[in-house]
Amino acid sequence: MNKWVYGFGGGTADGAAEMKNLLGGKGANLAEMSRLGLPVPPGFTVTTELCTFFYGNDRSYPADLPDQVSAAMAAIEKTVGAKFGDAGNPLLVSVRSGARASMPGMMDTVLNLGLNDVTVEGLAKRTGDPRFAYDSYRRFIQMYGDVVLGVEHFQFEEELERLKRGRGLTLDTDLTAEDWQSLVGRYKDVVADTLEAPFPQDPQEQLWGAIGAVFGSWMNQRAITYRRLHDLPAEWGTAVNVQAMVYGNMGDDCATGVAFTRNPSIGENAFYGEFLINAQGEDVVAGIRTPQPLTLAEKAAGNSTLPAMEEIMPALYAELDEIRRKLEAHYRDMQDLEFTVQKGRLYILQTRNGKRTAQAALKIAVDMCREKLIDESEAVARIEPASLDQLLHPTLDPKAKREVIARGLPASPGAAAGHVVLTADEAEAKAQMGETVILVREETSPEDIHGMHAAAGILTTRGGMTSHAAVVARGMGRPCVSGAGEIRIDPTTRSLTVRGVTVKAGDLITLDGATGEVMKGAVPTVQPDLSDDFATLMEWADATRRMEVRANAETPEDAHTAIKFGAEGIGLCRTEHMFFEAERIVAVRRMIVAETVEERREALAELLPMQRRDFVELFRIMHGLPVTIRLLDPPLHEFLPRSAEEMAEVAKAAHADPLRIRHRATQLRESNPMLGHRGCRLGISYPEIYEMQARAVFEAALEVAGADGTTVTPEVMIPLAFAREEIEILRARIVAVAGEVEKETGTKLNYLVGTMIELPRAALRAEDLARSAEFFSFGTNDLTQTTFGISRDDSAAFLPAYQAAGIIEQDPFVTLDPDGVGELVRIACERGRIGRPDIKLGICGEHGGDPASIRFCESVGLDYVSCSPYRVPIARLAAAQAALAKGTEVATTA
């Protein structure tokens, strides 16, 4: 018999922390906390394997599951001293999701399950609080009706508002027990009218309905979107956790809250969180009420007038603080806790590794290493490489003028300016059209995730530091200001008002997520000042990784940025990008439309000093580090004159008839220029172009070496080759030019000649190519296009459908396809080493900055990766993690 159900509570548990894949993160941690003797309400976990069964068997359950659930429920009843469905002493439970990776708010939850028209009376008598009992019942009907029965949430909210208006009340807390009882009747009518069936009264029917709804929510749209954004496989599935209810809303000796063992925004080693007196858990994260600070230090820092838990519940706070220390020491990571105080007794409902900003992640990892909780390798492995993007982009210029119109909570650091949008759909639509937007909402919900992802920043008027907006924004690296309560949003006029200032939808505002400030207009930004923790972690990463990290750069600005971020050379200098400047483009066009060698050489002579100057600057900045220079690889259509004015300009410079220029331009146009007369084909047809570039490279190398004694060893790269003969012909030209420069200067040159592997044939013929090439650089942008037969410029229109259909997991232009493109890279590496055992191997496509692709590069033994300058730190960290992972695999295999 399969074991589908694992119990926990009362100091024991069937599961443990290491069973996360089977029990999900929440279930595994509940089991672990029970084993640690912490005050965890008892419950049971239905495994992720059951989720797989559920979807594989037309949403049905195995025959032995009901008996296992009944036995587990009986164990809860024994521990709690109440019985599920009992009229006098009812056991009530929560039913929650729990995937192996945290997905906050993405799946469904049902609370207060087990209430019906009979048990609600038993709850009222047992607690002596009919108001609490009927409030719990109406919450249950609303949540169960929405999550399980599919009744729209707003229908219940309308009934609540109608009741309050009829009673002349504005706050839920003003409603009496009789009001809640009346509302329960209205809610049941809503269900009956909508579904033409009564609200279910049988607790067993309620339980199985909730279990099915939680499993079903694994495939809801917001969960699918979240998994896509965070690269989580659909086949993982979710577990379901059924747990005895405890209540933070039974009076003033009750509370509920969320806490972090360290500050999740800045990483400071200080207890951090929020709580509410006489409230349920959803009240804290939903932003319905303004939460109170946990500690006196938080109260002072936030200038709050609300009492802190530390001062009004000192004994319970001390107990919670001790649990915080115990959990952090046990898990050796910052924890995110949910807790409830029921009638003066503390319960821990959940712990998980807390989501944090990149800044906080760095500080926590470095501090924990210094505190001897983890070692340097684990600190390096802890940081998500892509999260470093949060630290590598501009922040607000402190010297710039700013018109602050409101302040909220600094929920997620960073700064962004954009046009105001008021809905998630509008944010997504405008972002797709290239507009930078700020999503402004009273509060966000999981349904807004697509708009939050599209927005540059998020502003909410309600909610605290642990609200949905805050947590999701921190995970995404979006700046967020939450709880800006002074702002009023008017959906009718599509505007915001605050302190007499009106901002309309479409107007520009700026957010500073580090201070909580909201500013009118766009405020200028400055480059980030990276912390000492960043430098420390990068040192540890550099000591760990095997592969070098270079940058793709062709301008001095790019090269300086690359050096600042730790690049160890330039892995791709695209020389064609140097030709778009106004002073050069006419000469380039003259070169392209030239019909004779003489005309071409005349244009090239004009370009030579410009190219030489370009390379001198790069060589000086890189100061002896390797620089790989790709010879000209336009597609030609990128440079051809198009307008009559451009034609006339080229004709004038070439002293030619404009009609002739127009005719030549027409001749050169291609049906498929990406596979046309480009790359080394251009060099074969017009060798004088590559001769000019080679001379510029070699003269620049000698100029820099002569000026300061720096050893410059340029790597000259021939693009788009598919045959050894192409490389041989062009290599001979390059070597001849080098010989001429050596003869002219009397100085010996050091250089390498290699090729880009961008075509499947080149990968398959790598052994032959390597006999003429001293290095390979995999141009995986084109290699992906030519392997898949799709254009990266057009594929966005259909690749999402392929991902949704499960044909591909990732966009192959973002993450290297390991099975097709990767197999060609692997073949080329193996065969290239046969042809030249000491061949240097690297990658210079966009994949060089993608962590998953870098892991693949480590697996095939590339010598370096090259990426955009701002992704260099990401690549350094990813390369270190790839080396650690490979070392672990080797050790495990051994």
Short mmCIF file of C-alpha atoms in Angstrom, two decimals, residues 353-583:
data_model
loop_
_atom_site.label_atom_id
_atom_site.label_comp_id
_atom_site.label_asym_id
_atom_site.label_seq_id
_atom_site.Cartn_x
_atom_site.Cartn_y
_atom_site.Cartn_z
CA ASN A 353 13.42 30.04 4.01
CA GLY A 354 12.42 33.68 3.73
CA LYS A 355 12.32 35.54 0.45
CA ARG A 356 14.73 38.47 0.51
CA THR A 357 16.13 41.21 -1.65
CA ALA A 358 19.47 40.69 -3.36
CA GLN A 359 21.04 43.20 -0.96
CA ALA A 360 19.70 41.27 2.02
CA ALA A 361 20.69 37.91 0.53
CA LEU A 362 24.30 39.05 0.18
CA LYS A 363 24.50 40.40 3.70
CA ILE A 364 22.81 37.37 5.24
CA ALA A 365 25.07 34.94 3.38
CA VAL A 366 28.26 36.82 4.28
CA ASP A 367 27.19 37.39 7.90
CA MET A 368 26.17 33.76 8.39
CA CYS A 369 29.53 32.66 7.04
CA ARG A 370 31.28 34.93 9.52
CA GLU A 371 29.00 33.61 12.27
CA LYS A 372 30.16 30.07 11.34
CA LEU A 373 26.63 28.95 10.49
CA ILE A 374 27.67 28.19 6.88
CA ASP A 375 30.95 28.04 4.95
CA GLU A 376 32.07 30.12 1.95
CA SER A 377 30.92 27.56 -0.60
CA GLU A 378 27.44 27.47 0.90
CA ALA A 379 27.35 31.28 1.00
CA VAL A 380 28.18 31.34 -2.72
CA ALA A 381 25.53 28.69 -3.45
CA ARG A 382 22.86 30.61 -1.49
CA ILE A 383 22.63 33.62 -3.82
CA GLU A 384 20.39 33.42 -6.87
CA PRO A 385 22.66 34.79 -9.63
CA ALA A 386 19.87 36.55 -11.51
CA SER A 387 18.92 38.42 -8.33
CA LEU A 388 22.14 40.44 -8.59
CA ASP A 389 20.36 42.44 -11.28
CA GLN A 390 18.71 44.26 -8.38
CA LEU A 391 22.11 45.64 -7.36
CA LEU A 392 23.56 46.43 -10.74
CA HIS A 393 21.14 49.00 -12.07
CA PRO A 394 20.71 52.70 -11.38
CA THR A 395 19.16 54.21 -8.25
CA LEU A 396 17.82 57.73 -7.74
CA ASP A 397 20.36 60.52 -8.04
CA PRO A 398 20.60 61.99 -4.51
CA LYS A 399 21.39 65.41 -5.99
CA ALA A 400 18.36 65.48 -8.26
CA LYS A 401 15.34 67.58 -7.39
CA ARG A 402 12.36 65.54 -6.34
CA GLU A 403 8.79 66.47 -5.59
CA VAL A 404 7.71 64.01 -2.91
CA ILE A 405 3.93 63.77 -2.88
CA ALA A 406 3.47 60.78 -0.57
CA ARG A 407 5.27 58.29 1.61
CA GLY A 408 4.60 54.65 2.29
CA LEU A 409 6.55 51.67 3.53
CA PRO A 410 9.88 50.81 1.83
CA ALA A 411 8.66 47.36 0.83
CA SER A 412 11.23 46.47 -1.84
CA PRO A 413 14.35 48.51 -2.62
CA GLY A 414 15.36 50.03 -5.91
CA ALA A 415 13.98 52.96 -7.85
CA ALA A 416 11.81 53.27 -10.91
CA ALA A 417 10.03 55.97 -12.87
CA GLY A 418 7.15 55.25 -15.20
CA HIS A 419 3.67 56.07 -16.38
CA VAL A 420 0.84 55.36 -13.95
CA VAL A 421 -1.41 52.41 -14.76
CA LEU A 422 -4.23 51.23 -12.52
CA THR A 423 -4.76 47.61 -13.56
CA ALA A 424 -2.51 44.60 -14.11
CA ASP A 425 -3.90 44.05 -17.61
CA GLU A 426 -3.11 47.66 -18.55
CA ALA A 427 0.41 47.29 -17.15
CA GLU A 428 1.04 44.21 -19.26
CA ALA A 429 -0.45 45.73 -22.42
CA LYS A 430 1.49 49.00 -22.18
CA ALA A 431 4.75 47.24 -21.27
CA GLN A 432 4.40 45.05 -24.35
CA MET A 433 4.24 48.26 -26.40
CA GLY A 434 7.53 49.40 -24.88
CA GLU A 435 6.17 51.81 -22.28
CA THR A 436 7.66 51.87 -18.78
CA VAL A 437 4.84 51.72 -16.24
CA ILE A 438 4.23 51.91 -12.49
CA LEU A 439 1.36 49.70 -11.32
CA VAL A 440 -0.74 51.56 -8.74
CA ARG A 441 -3.32 49.57 -6.74
CA GLU A 442 -5.08 49.79 -3.40
CA GLU A 443 -3.64 46.35 -2.80
CA THR A 444 -2.40 43.60 -5.08
CA SER A 445 -3.60 40.03 -5.23
CA PRO A 446 -2.16 36.92 -6.86
CA GLU A 447 -4.28 37.64 -9.95
CA ASP A 448 -2.13 40.75 -10.53
CA ILE A 449 1.12 38.83 -10.96
CA HIS A 450 1.31 39.35 -14.73
CA GLY A 451 0.98 43.10 -14.33
CA MET A 452 3.47 43.18 -11.46
CA HIS A 453 5.99 41.37 -13.62
CA ALA A 454 5.42 43.79 -16.49
CA ALA A 455 5.67 46.91 -14.31
CA ALA A 456 8.90 48.71 -13.46
CA GLY A 457 7.60 49.40 -9.96
CA ILE A 458 4.58 48.82 -7.72
CA LEU A 459 2.71 51.25 -5.44
CA THR A 460 -0.10 50.22 -3.09
CA THR A 461 -2.16 52.34 -0.73
CA ARG A 462 -2.80 49.50 1.71
CA GLY A 463 -0.74 46.69 3.16
CA GLY A 464 2.44 46.31 5.13
CA MET A 465 5.97 45.05 4.64
CA THR A 466 4.72 41.45 4.42
CA SER A 467 1.73 42.13 2.17
CA HIS A 468 1.35 40.32 -1.12
CA ALA A 469 2.74 43.29 -3.05
CA ALA A 470 5.81 43.52 -0.83
CA VAL A 471 6.67 39.82 -0.88
CA VAL A 472 6.16 39.34 -4.60
CA ALA A 473 7.97 42.58 -5.51
CA ARG A 474 11.01 41.60 -3.46
CA GLY A 475 11.10 38.21 -5.16
CA MET A 476 10.88 39.83 -8.59
CA GLY A 477 13.38 42.56 -7.81
CA ARG A 478 10.82 45.28 -8.45
CA PRO A 479 10.86 48.47 -6.38
CA CYS A 480 7.73 48.65 -4.26
CA VAL A 481 6.16 51.21 -1.93
CA SER A 482 3.27 49.77 0.07
CA GLY A 483 0.78 51.20 2.54
CA ALA A 484 0.85 54.73 1.13
CA GLY A 485 -2.45 55.41 2.90
CA GLU A 486 -2.67 59.11 2.08
CA ILE A 487 -3.19 58.34 -1.59
CA ARG A 488 -6.75 58.00 -2.82
CA ILE A 489 -7.35 56.11 -6.05
CA ASP A 490 -10.43 57.07 -8.07
CA PRO A 491 -11.12 54.41 -10.73
CA THR A 492 -13.88 56.57 -12.23
CA THR A 493 -11.60 59.49 -13.09
CA ARG A 494 -8.59 57.16 -13.39
CA SER A 495 -6.49 59.34 -11.10
CA LEU A 496 -4.72 59.49 -7.74
CA THR A 497 -5.05 62.33 -5.27
CA VAL A 498 -2.85 63.11 -2.29
CA ARG A 499 -2.36 66.35 -0.34
CA GLY A 500 -4.18 68.33 -3.01
CA VAL A 501 -2.07 66.88 -5.85
CA THR A 502 -3.77 64.94 -8.64
CA VAL A 503 -1.91 62.45 -10.80
CA LYS A 504 -3.77 60.99 -13.76
CA ALA A 505 -3.29 57.59 -15.35
CA GLY A 506 -0.49 57.99 -17.87
CA ASP A 507 1.33 60.66 -15.85
CA LEU A 508 4.92 60.01 -14.76
CA ILE A 509 5.75 59.18 -11.14
CA THR A 510 8.89 57.87 -9.46
CA LEU A 511 9.14 55.34 -6.64
CA ASP A 512 12.02 54.91 -4.22
CA GLY A 513 11.57 51.49 -2.72
CA ALA A 514 14.42 52.08 -0.28
CA THR A 515 12.76 55.08 1.42
CA GLY A 516 9.08 54.60 0.63
CA GLU A 517 8.88 57.94 -1.19
CA VAL A 518 6.52 58.60 -4.09
CA MET A 519 7.50 61.47 -6.37
CA LYS A 520 5.77 63.34 -9.12
CA GLY A 521 7.55 63.18 -12.49
CA ALA A 522 10.68 61.23 -13.44
CA VAL A 523 13.73 61.60 -11.20
CA PRO A 524 17.24 61.01 -12.68
CA THR A 525 19.25 57.99 -11.58
CA VAL A 526 22.88 57.15 -10.76
CA GLN A 527 24.92 53.98 -10.96
CA PRO A 528 24.81 51.74 -7.88
CA ASP A 529 27.52 51.74 -5.22
CA LEU A 530 28.08 48.08 -4.53
CA SER A 531 28.51 47.01 -0.91
CA ASP A 532 31.48 45.37 0.75
CA ASP A 533 29.33 42.23 1.08
CA PHE A 534 29.04 42.12 -2.72
CA ALA A 535 32.82 42.36 -3.10
CA THR A 536 33.35 39.67 -0.45
CA LEU A 537 30.96 37.22 -2.03
CA MET A 538 32.42 37.84 -5.48
CA GLU A 539 35.90 37.08 -4.10
CA TRP A 540 34.60 33.78 -2.76
CA ALA A 541 32.90 33.04 -6.08
CA ASP A 542 36.05 33.83 -8.07
CA ALA A 543 38.06 31.51 -5.84
CA THR A 544 35.53 28.75 -6.52
CA ARG A 545 34.86 28.94 -10.24
CA ARG A 546 36.91 27.32 -13.00
CA MET A 547 35.66 29.18 -16.09
CA GLU A 548 36.77 32.70 -16.92
CA VAL A 549 34.11 35.36 -17.40
CA ARG A 550 34.53 37.88 -20.19
CA ALA A 551 32.26 40.61 -21.53
CA ASN A 552 30.73 41.40 -24.88
CA ALA A 553 31.91 44.99 -25.46
CA GLU A 554 32.87 47.26 -28.31
CA THR A 555 32.69 50.73 -26.79
CA PRO A 556 34.94 52.28 -24.13
CA GLU A 557 31.92 52.72 -21.88
CA ASP A 558 31.06 49.00 -22.12
CA ALA A 559 34.69 48.04 -21.55
CA HIS A 560 34.99 50.23 -18.43
CA THR A 561 31.73 48.77 -17.06
CA ALA A 562 32.99 45.26 -17.77
CA ILE A 563 36.21 45.88 -15.86
CA LYS A 564 34.30 47.45 -12.96
CA PHE A 565 32.17 44.33 -12.68
CA GLY A 566 35.15 41.96 -12.79
CA ALA A 567 35.37 40.84 -16.43
CA GLU A 568 38.56 39.00 -17.35
CA GLY A 569 38.65 40.15 -20.94
CA ILE A 570 36.41 40.82 -23.91
CA GLY A 571 34.94 37.67 -25.38
CA LEU A 572 33.17 39.39 -28.24
CA CYS A 573 33.87 42.75 -29.84
CA ARG A 574 31.32 43.20 -32.63
CA THR A 575 33.18 45.44 -35.06
CA GLU A 576 30.10 46.18 -37.14
CA HIS A 577 28.60 47.97 -34.12
CA MET A 578 31.44 50.47 -34.33
CA PHE A 579 30.31 51.63 -37.76
CA PHE A 580 26.92 53.12 -36.97
CA GLU A 581 28.29 56.46 -35.81
CA ALA A 582 27.43 59.37 -38.07
CA GLU A 583 31.05 60.06 -39.09
#
